[in-house]
Amino acid sequence: MRRPRLFRSMFAHMSLATALAVPVSAQERPMNFMDVQTMKRAGSWTPSPDGAWMLYTVATPDWEEAESYSDIHLVSLSEGVSTSRQLTYTNSKNERSPAWAPDGSYFAFLSDREVAERETDQLYVMRHDGGEARRVTDAKEGVSDFAFSPDGAWLVYRSGESGREQLHRLAANDLDAGPVQITDGEAGVERWDWAPVGERVFFTRPDSFDEDERIRREEGFTVDVKNAVTPLSSLWGVDVPSAVEERLEGTDDYSVENFTVSNTGAWIGFTGGSTRRYERNITAQRLYADPYLLNLESGEIERLAENYEVGESGVSFSPDDAWIAFSAPDRLDRYSMTENRVYVRATIDSGGAFTKLGEAFDNSLS
């Protein structure tokens, strides 16, 4: 019987994985389902700033416990596999999200190694050339994520109660000085990112927090309301040394869903979603959102498209910020099932027309 193409492709990939992962002496029978389930998997590949080394994680599945545990490994990018070595050893625990300090002298990572029930991660630092890991946070609710500033002066992380997580800073040259909270809104910080230059972090945050909903959940009333009323979100910036926050757009005409900081830090492209309850909370929500462009120097905000039931991607910037682009269907005037094209324009050409690329191509572009 002829197998469907999907299964032929899957078995082809599995056969390649087998050849790479299983010793020759073990290649005496066909690969089976359990072989795939028990394979170790690599991820979180993180080259060092000088390009000499790469950190990565290896996840080891525990089929009997229905769990998977990860450790951090190191390899030389010039010499390859023979130099690979394991840096962390914690049975039944996880080390994840390794990130180099900008000067390459050490790296940070998240781990639940000192938590009995594997419920929360804390932030650790470690040298790649030897020594033990050192914990630098003791957050009650754990650490969700973190990032070094581009200049290496600060290490910022997100932590807090679900829905109310805030940003905290650590001085990278004095981690023992302890954290300082730098955001303090009623609702929690959601998506966040460093400015490419300077000491500023941008983030999105809902305009309010539903305390009644939190209480209902805690008391076990977990019924999900279809298309529930949810707060709008806004785009903010915070100066990390002073912890002074600033709302960067002040309108209720849309809800900020995601954003991209340009390469020079002069612009932010963001997606503004519909404020209407039923348009915001359905599966095809991007049909009711449009791309916007914020000039950080002047504060001017430009709506780049104004289409109903037409889904555009987020905004991309050329390396020098001279150009902006997004992808969207070939027809922008109404909903259609046409292939996606790329639309490009000079960044400073406010109100100018976009050039459509790939119109003759017989497939989608992104």
mmCIF file with all atom_site columns, C-alpha atoms in Angstrom, residues 166-317:
data_model
loop_
_atom_site.group_PDB
_atom_site.id
_atom_site.type_symbol
_atom_site.label_atom_id
_atom_site.label_alt_id
_atom_site.label_comp_id
_atom_site.label_asym_id
_atom_site.label_entity_id
_atom_site.label_seq_id
_atom_site.pdbx_PDB_ins_code
_atom_site.Cartn_x
_atom_site.Cartn_y
_atom_site.Cartn_z
_atom_site.occupancy
_atom_site.B_iso_or_equiv
_atom_site.pdbx_formal_charge
_atom_site.auth_seq_id
_atom_site.auth_comp_id
_atom_site.auth_asym_id
_atom_site.auth_atom_id
_atom_site.pdbx_PDB_model_num
ATOM 1   C CA . GLN A 1 166 ? 6.957   43.292 36.481 1.00 0.00 ? 166 GLN A CA 1
ATOM 2   C CA . LEU A 1 167 ? 10.490  44.016 35.261 1.00 0.00 ? 167 LEU A CA 1
ATOM 3   C CA . HIS A 1 168 ? 13.465  44.060 37.626 1.00 0.00 ? 168 HIS A CA 1
ATOM 4   C CA . ARG A 1 169 ? 17.073  45.067 37.044 1.00 0.00 ? 169 ARG A CA 1
ATOM 5   C CA . LEU A 1 170 ? 20.420  43.775 38.230 1.00 0.00 ? 170 LEU A CA 1
ATOM 6   C CA . ALA A 1 171 ? 23.725  45.609 37.738 1.00 0.00 ? 171 ALA A CA 1
ATOM 7   C CA . ALA A 1 172 ? 25.759  43.196 35.596 1.00 0.00 ? 172 ALA A CA 1
ATOM 8   C CA . ASN A 1 173 ? 29.031  44.191 37.313 1.00 0.00 ? 173 ASN A CA 1
ATOM 9   C CA . ASP A 1 174 ? 27.555  43.830 40.826 1.00 0.00 ? 174 ASP A CA 1
ATOM 10  C CA . LEU A 1 175 ? 24.992  41.026 40.781 1.00 0.00 ? 175 LEU A CA 1
ATOM 11  C CA . ASP A 1 176 ? 25.201  40.630 44.566 1.00 0.00 ? 176 ASP A CA 1
ATOM 12  C CA . ALA A 1 177 ? 23.770  44.124 45.064 1.00 0.00 ? 177 ALA A CA 1
ATOM 13  C CA . GLY A 1 178 ? 20.335  42.647 44.500 1.00 0.00 ? 178 GLY A CA 1
ATOM 14  C CA . PRO A 1 179 ? 17.425  43.439 42.180 1.00 0.00 ? 179 PRO A CA 1
ATOM 15  C CA . VAL A 1 180 ? 15.464  46.663 41.805 1.00 0.00 ? 180 VAL A CA 1
ATOM 16  C CA . GLN A 1 181 ? 11.908  46.693 40.412 1.00 0.00 ? 181 GLN A CA 1
ATOM 17  C CA . ILE A 1 182 ? 11.663  49.129 37.477 1.00 0.00 ? 182 ILE A CA 1
ATOM 18  C CA . THR A 1 183 ? 7.982   48.821 36.407 1.00 0.00 ? 183 THR A CA 1
ATOM 19  C CA . ASP A 1 184 ? 4.969   49.156 38.645 1.00 0.00 ? 184 ASP A CA 1
ATOM 20  C CA . GLY A 1 185 ? 1.699   49.024 36.734 1.00 0.00 ? 185 GLY A CA 1
ATOM 21  C CA . GLU A 1 186 ? -1.631  47.623 37.889 1.00 0.00 ? 186 GLU A CA 1
ATOM 22  C CA . ALA A 1 187 ? -1.371  44.933 35.219 1.00 0.00 ? 187 ALA A CA 1
ATOM 23  C CA . GLY A 1 188 ? 1.718   42.961 34.308 1.00 0.00 ? 188 GLY A CA 1
ATOM 24  C CA . VAL A 1 189 ? 4.337   43.431 31.628 1.00 0.00 ? 189 VAL A CA 1
ATOM 25  C CA . GLU A 1 190 ? 3.736   41.184 28.617 1.00 0.00 ? 190 GLU A CA 1
ATOM 26  C CA . ARG A 1 191 ? 6.070   41.430 25.610 1.00 0.00 ? 191 ARG A CA 1
ATOM 27  C CA . TRP A 1 192 ? 9.289   43.406 26.230 1.00 0.00 ? 192 TRP A CA 1
ATOM 28  C CA . ASP A 1 193 ? 12.584  44.181 24.485 1.00 0.00 ? 193 ASP A CA 1
ATOM 29  C CA . TRP A 1 194 ? 15.717  46.282 24.936 1.00 0.00 ? 194 TRP A CA 1
ATOM 30  C CA . ALA A 1 195 ? 16.420  49.332 22.818 1.00 0.00 ? 195 ALA A CA 1
ATOM 31  C CA . PRO A 1 196 ? 19.472  48.506 20.616 1.00 0.00 ? 196 PRO A CA 1
ATOM 32  C CA . VAL A 1 197 ? 21.309  51.509 22.076 1.00 0.00 ? 197 VAL A CA 1
ATOM 33  C CA . GLY A 1 198 ? 20.923  53.257 25.396 1.00 0.00 ? 198 GLY A CA 1
ATOM 34  C CA . GLU A 1 199 ? 19.392  52.036 28.641 1.00 0.00 ? 199 GLU A CA 1
ATOM 35  C CA . ARG A 1 200 ? 15.726  51.799 27.746 1.00 0.00 ? 200 ARG A CA 1
ATOM 36  C CA . VAL A 1 201 ? 13.309  48.865 27.644 1.00 0.00 ? 201 VAL A CA 1
ATOM 37  C CA . PHE A 1 202 ? 10.060  48.860 25.665 1.00 0.00 ? 202 PHE A CA 1
ATOM 38  C CA . PHE A 1 203 ? 7.089   46.743 26.681 1.00 0.00 ? 203 PHE A CA 1
ATOM 39  C CA . THR A 1 204 ? 3.358   46.181 26.293 1.00 0.00 ? 204 THR A CA 1
ATOM 40  C CA . ARG A 1 205 ? 0.990   46.161 29.267 1.00 0.00 ? 205 ARG A CA 1
ATOM 41  C CA . PRO A 1 206 ? -2.810  45.826 29.584 1.00 0.00 ? 206 PRO A CA 1
ATOM 42  C CA . ASP A 1 207 ? -4.503  49.035 30.674 1.00 0.00 ? 207 ASP A CA 1
ATOM 43  C CA . SER A 1 208 ? -6.194  47.306 33.632 1.00 0.00 ? 208 SER A CA 1
ATOM 44  C CA . PHE A 1 209 ? -6.190  44.116 35.686 1.00 0.00 ? 209 PHE A CA 1
ATOM 45  C CA . ASP A 1 210 ? -9.327  42.091 36.438 1.00 0.00 ? 210 ASP A CA 1
ATOM 46  C CA . GLU A 1 211 ? -9.038  41.358 40.155 1.00 0.00 ? 211 GLU A CA 1
ATOM 47  C CA . ASP A 1 212 ? -12.457 39.670 40.238 1.00 0.00 ? 212 ASP A CA 1
ATOM 48  C CA . GLU A 1 213 ? -11.338 37.221 37.567 1.00 0.00 ? 213 GLU A CA 1
ATOM 49  C CA . ARG A 1 214 ? -8.222  36.377 39.580 1.00 0.00 ? 214 ARG A CA 1
ATOM 50  C CA . ILE A 1 215 ? -10.337 35.650 42.668 1.00 0.00 ? 215 ILE A CA 1
ATOM 51  C CA . ARG A 1 216 ? -12.739 33.486 40.671 1.00 0.00 ? 216 ARG A CA 1
ATOM 52  C CA . ARG A 1 217 ? -9.853  31.431 39.327 1.00 0.00 ? 217 ARG A CA 1
ATOM 53  C CA . GLU A 1 218 ? -8.287  30.998 42.759 1.00 0.00 ? 218 GLU A CA 1
ATOM 54  C CA . GLU A 1 219 ? -11.594 29.762 44.164 1.00 0.00 ? 219 GLU A CA 1
ATOM 55  C CA . GLY A 1 220 ? -11.920 27.170 41.435 1.00 0.00 ? 220 GLY A CA 1
ATOM 56  C CA . PHE A 1 221 ? -14.474 28.867 39.180 1.00 0.00 ? 221 PHE A CA 1
ATOM 57  C CA . THR A 1 222 ? -12.596 28.098 35.982 1.00 0.00 ? 222 THR A CA 1
ATOM 58  C CA . VAL A 1 223 ? -15.350 28.346 33.382 1.00 0.00 ? 223 VAL A CA 1
ATOM 59  C CA . ASP A 1 224 ? -13.958 30.070 30.282 1.00 0.00 ? 224 ASP A CA 1
ATOM 60  C CA . VAL A 1 225 ? -16.143 32.839 28.879 1.00 0.00 ? 225 VAL A CA 1
ATOM 61  C CA . LYS A 1 226 ? -16.261 32.808 25.092 1.00 0.00 ? 226 LYS A CA 1
ATOM 62  C CA . ASN A 1 227 ? -15.057 36.130 23.653 1.00 0.00 ? 227 ASN A CA 1
ATOM 63  C CA . ALA A 1 228 ? -14.670 37.554 27.144 1.00 0.00 ? 228 ALA A CA 1
ATOM 64  C CA . VAL A 1 229 ? -14.166 41.272 27.632 1.00 0.00 ? 229 VAL A CA 1
ATOM 65  C CA . THR A 1 230 ? -10.413 41.846 27.918 1.00 0.00 ? 230 THR A CA 1
ATOM 66  C CA . PRO A 1 231 ? -8.521  45.105 28.548 1.00 0.00 ? 231 PRO A CA 1
ATOM 67  C CA . LEU A 1 232 ? -6.765  47.014 25.792 1.00 0.00 ? 232 LEU A CA 1
ATOM 68  C CA . SER A 1 233 ? -2.964  47.057 25.869 1.00 0.00 ? 233 SER A CA 1
ATOM 69  C CA . SER A 1 234 ? -0.571  49.979 25.431 1.00 0.00 ? 234 SER A CA 1
ATOM 70  C CA . LEU A 1 235 ? 3.066   50.451 24.450 1.00 0.00 ? 235 LEU A CA 1
ATOM 71  C CA . TRP A 1 236 ? 5.413   51.732 27.143 1.00 0.00 ? 236 TRP A CA 1
ATOM 72  C CA . GLY A 1 237 ? 9.071   52.532 27.675 1.00 0.00 ? 237 GLY A CA 1
ATOM 73  C CA . VAL A 1 238 ? 11.080  52.544 30.898 1.00 0.00 ? 238 VAL A CA 1
ATOM 74  C CA . ASP A 1 239 ? 14.462  54.095 31.608 1.00 0.00 ? 239 ASP A CA 1
ATOM 75  C CA . VAL A 1 240 ? 16.303  51.287 33.370 1.00 0.00 ? 240 VAL A CA 1
ATOM 76  C CA . PRO A 1 241 ? 18.644  53.304 35.678 1.00 0.00 ? 241 PRO A CA 1
ATOM 77  C CA . SER A 1 242 ? 15.913  55.682 36.902 1.00 0.00 ? 242 SER A CA 1
ATOM 78  C CA . ALA A 1 243 ? 12.916  53.302 36.642 1.00 0.00 ? 243 ALA A CA 1
ATOM 79  C CA . VAL A 1 244 ? 10.850  56.113 35.069 1.00 0.00 ? 244 VAL A CA 1
ATOM 80  C CA . GLU A 1 245 ? 8.039   54.774 32.866 1.00 0.00 ? 245 GLU A CA 1
ATOM 81  C CA . GLU A 1 246 ? 6.441   56.512 29.885 1.00 0.00 ? 246 GLU A CA 1
ATOM 82  C CA . ARG A 1 247 ? 3.402   55.551 27.820 1.00 0.00 ? 247 ARG A CA 1
ATOM 83  C CA . LEU A 1 248 ? 4.448   55.919 24.183 1.00 0.00 ? 248 LEU A CA 1
ATOM 84  C CA . GLU A 1 249 ? 1.018   56.024 22.560 1.00 0.00 ? 249 GLU A CA 1
ATOM 85  C CA . GLY A 1 250 ? -2.069  57.492 24.161 1.00 0.00 ? 250 GLY A CA 1
ATOM 86  C CA . THR A 1 251 ? -5.200  56.420 22.313 1.00 0.00 ? 251 THR A CA 1
ATOM 87  C CA . ASP A 1 252 ? -8.093  53.999 22.769 1.00 0.00 ? 252 ASP A CA 1
ATOM 88  C CA . ASP A 1 253 ? -8.492  53.527 19.001 1.00 0.00 ? 253 ASP A CA 1
ATOM 89  C CA . TYR A 1 254 ? -6.566  50.243 19.061 1.00 0.00 ? 254 TYR A CA 1
ATOM 90  C CA . SER A 1 255 ? -4.874  47.747 21.361 1.00 0.00 ? 255 SER A CA 1
ATOM 91  C CA . VAL A 1 256 ? -1.124  47.166 20.938 1.00 0.00 ? 256 VAL A CA 1
ATOM 92  C CA . GLU A 1 257 ? -0.532  43.446 20.359 1.00 0.00 ? 257 GLU A CA 1
ATOM 93  C CA . ASN A 1 258 ? 3.166   43.192 19.459 1.00 0.00 ? 258 ASN A CA 1
ATOM 94  C CA . PHE A 1 259 ? 6.048   45.408 18.343 1.00 0.00 ? 259 PHE A CA 1
ATOM 95  C CA . THR A 1 260 ? 9.489   45.495 16.714 1.00 0.00 ? 260 THR A CA 1
ATOM 96  C CA . VAL A 1 261 ? 12.220  47.981 17.659 1.00 0.00 ? 261 VAL A CA 1
ATOM 97  C CA . SER A 1 262 ? 14.192  49.212 14.648 1.00 0.00 ? 262 SER A CA 1
ATOM 98  C CA . ASN A 1 263 ? 17.917  48.491 14.348 1.00 0.00 ? 263 ASN A CA 1
ATOM 99  C CA . THR A 1 264 ? 19.016  52.050 15.174 1.00 0.00 ? 264 THR A CA 1
ATOM 100 C CA . GLY A 1 265 ? 16.416  52.465 17.908 1.00 0.00 ? 265 GLY A CA 1
ATOM 101 C CA . ALA A 1 266 ? 14.790  55.420 16.162 1.00 0.00 ? 266 ALA A CA 1
ATOM 102 C CA . TRP A 1 267 ? 11.501  53.696 15.286 1.00 0.00 ? 267 TRP A CA 1
ATOM 103 C CA . ILE A 1 268 ? 9.069   51.100 16.583 1.00 0.00 ? 268 ILE A CA 1
ATOM 104 C CA . GLY A 1 269 ? 6.717   49.171 14.346 1.00 0.00 ? 269 GLY A CA 1
ATOM 105 C CA . PHE A 1 270 ? 3.704   47.769 16.164 1.00 0.00 ? 270 PHE A CA 1
ATOM 106 C CA . THR A 1 271 ? 0.386   46.066 15.509 1.00 0.00 ? 271 THR A CA 1
ATOM 107 C CA . GLY A 1 272 ? -2.761  47.829 16.635 1.00 0.00 ? 272 GLY A CA 1
ATOM 108 C CA . GLY A 1 273 ? -5.716  45.484 17.104 1.00 0.00 ? 273 GLY A CA 1
ATOM 109 C CA . SER A 1 274 ? -9.427  46.176 17.103 1.00 0.00 ? 274 SER A CA 1
ATOM 110 C CA . THR A 1 275 ? -11.019 47.450 20.298 1.00 0.00 ? 275 THR A CA 1
ATOM 111 C CA . ARG A 1 276 ? -14.243 45.553 19.574 1.00 0.00 ? 276 ARG A CA 1
ATOM 112 C CA . ARG A 1 277 ? -14.797 42.595 21.868 1.00 0.00 ? 277 ARG A CA 1
ATOM 113 C CA . TYR A 1 278 ? -15.708 39.979 19.264 1.00 0.00 ? 278 TYR A CA 1
ATOM 114 C CA . GLU A 1 279 ? -13.088 41.060 16.743 1.00 0.00 ? 279 GLU A CA 1
ATOM 115 C CA . ARG A 1 280 ? -10.268 40.931 19.273 1.00 0.00 ? 280 ARG A CA 1
ATOM 116 C CA . ASN A 1 281 ? -10.836 37.481 20.699 1.00 0.00 ? 281 ASN A CA 1
ATOM 117 C CA . ILE A 1 282 ? -11.496 35.221 17.735 1.00 0.00 ? 282 ILE A CA 1
ATOM 118 C CA . THR A 1 283 ? -9.076  32.852 16.046 1.00 0.00 ? 283 THR A CA 1
ATOM 119 C CA . ALA A 1 284 ? -8.540  35.119 13.035 1.00 0.00 ? 284 ALA A CA 1
ATOM 120 C CA . GLN A 1 285 ? -7.802  38.158 15.178 1.00 0.00 ? 285 GLN A CA 1
ATOM 121 C CA . ARG A 1 286 ? -5.056  39.450 12.842 1.00 0.00 ? 286 ARG A CA 1
ATOM 122 C CA . LEU A 1 287 ? -7.830  40.168 10.344 1.00 0.00 ? 287 LEU A CA 1
ATOM 123 C CA . TYR A 1 288 ? -8.827  43.036 12.625 1.00 0.00 ? 288 TYR A CA 1
ATOM 124 C CA . ALA A 1 289 ? -5.407  44.566 13.222 1.00 0.00 ? 289 ALA A CA 1
ATOM 125 C CA . ASP A 1 290 ? -3.202  46.943 11.228 1.00 0.00 ? 290 ASP A CA 1
ATOM 126 C CA . PRO A 1 291 ? 0.509   47.907 11.282 1.00 0.00 ? 291 PRO A CA 1
ATOM 127 C CA . TYR A 1 292 ? 1.614   51.243 12.764 1.00 0.00 ? 292 TYR A CA 1
ATOM 128 C CA . LEU A 1 293 ? 4.924   53.126 12.820 1.00 0.00 ? 293 LEU A CA 1
ATOM 129 C CA . LEU A 1 294 ? 6.129   55.192 15.807 1.00 0.00 ? 294 LEU A CA 1
ATOM 130 C CA . ASN A 1 295 ? 8.844   57.835 15.431 1.00 0.00 ? 295 ASN A CA 1
ATOM 131 C CA . LEU A 1 296 ? 10.490  57.786 18.874 1.00 0.00 ? 296 LEU A CA 1
ATOM 132 C CA . GLU A 1 297 ? 12.083  61.226 18.466 1.00 0.00 ? 297 GLU A CA 1
ATOM 133 C CA . SER A 1 298 ? 8.940   63.122 17.493 1.00 0.00 ? 298 SER A CA 1
ATOM 134 C CA . GLY A 1 299 ? 6.336   60.807 19.017 1.00 0.00 ? 299 GLY A CA 1
ATOM 135 C CA . GLU A 1 300 ? 4.399   60.802 15.722 1.00 0.00 ? 300 GLU A CA 1
ATOM 136 C CA . ILE A 1 301 ? 2.417   57.646 14.972 1.00 0.00 ? 301 ILE A CA 1
ATOM 137 C CA . GLU A 1 302 ? 1.519   56.676 11.407 1.00 0.00 ? 302 GLU A CA 1
ATOM 138 C CA . ARG A 1 303 ? -1.043  54.037 10.476 1.00 0.00 ? 303 ARG A CA 1
ATOM 139 C CA . LEU A 1 304 ? 0.540   52.067 7.641  1.00 0.00 ? 304 LEU A CA 1
ATOM 140 C CA . ALA A 1 305 ? -2.606  50.244 6.481  1.00 0.00 ? 305 ALA A CA 1
ATOM 141 C CA . GLU A 1 306 ? -6.314  50.597 7.131  1.00 0.00 ? 306 GLU A CA 1
ATOM 142 C CA . ASN A 1 307 ? -8.070  47.468 5.957  1.00 0.00 ? 307 ASN A CA 1
ATOM 143 C CA . TYR A 1 308 ? -10.992 45.469 7.308  1.00 0.00 ? 308 TYR A CA 1
ATOM 144 C CA . GLU A 1 309 ? -10.609 41.675 7.485  1.00 0.00 ? 309 GLU A CA 1
ATOM 145 C CA . VAL A 1 310 ? -7.188  41.820 5.821  1.00 0.00 ? 310 VAL A CA 1
ATOM 146 C CA . GLY A 1 311 ? -4.285  40.359 7.799  1.00 0.00 ? 311 GLY A CA 1
ATOM 147 C CA . GLU A 1 312 ? -0.877  42.055 7.616  1.00 0.00 ? 312 GLU A CA 1
ATOM 148 C CA . SER A 1 313 ? 2.323   40.837 9.259  1.00 0.00 ? 313 SER A CA 1
ATOM 149 C CA . GLY A 1 314 ? 4.352   42.863 11.706 1.00 0.00 ? 314 GLY A CA 1
ATOM 150 C CA . VAL A 1 315 ? 6.679   45.613 10.466 1.00 0.00 ? 315 VAL A CA 1
ATOM 151 C CA . SER A 1 316 ? 10.287  44.785 9.472  1.00 0.00 ? 316 SER A CA 1
ATOM 152 C CA . PHE A 1 317 ? 13.155  47.287 9.157  1.00 0.00 ? 317 PHE A CA 1
#
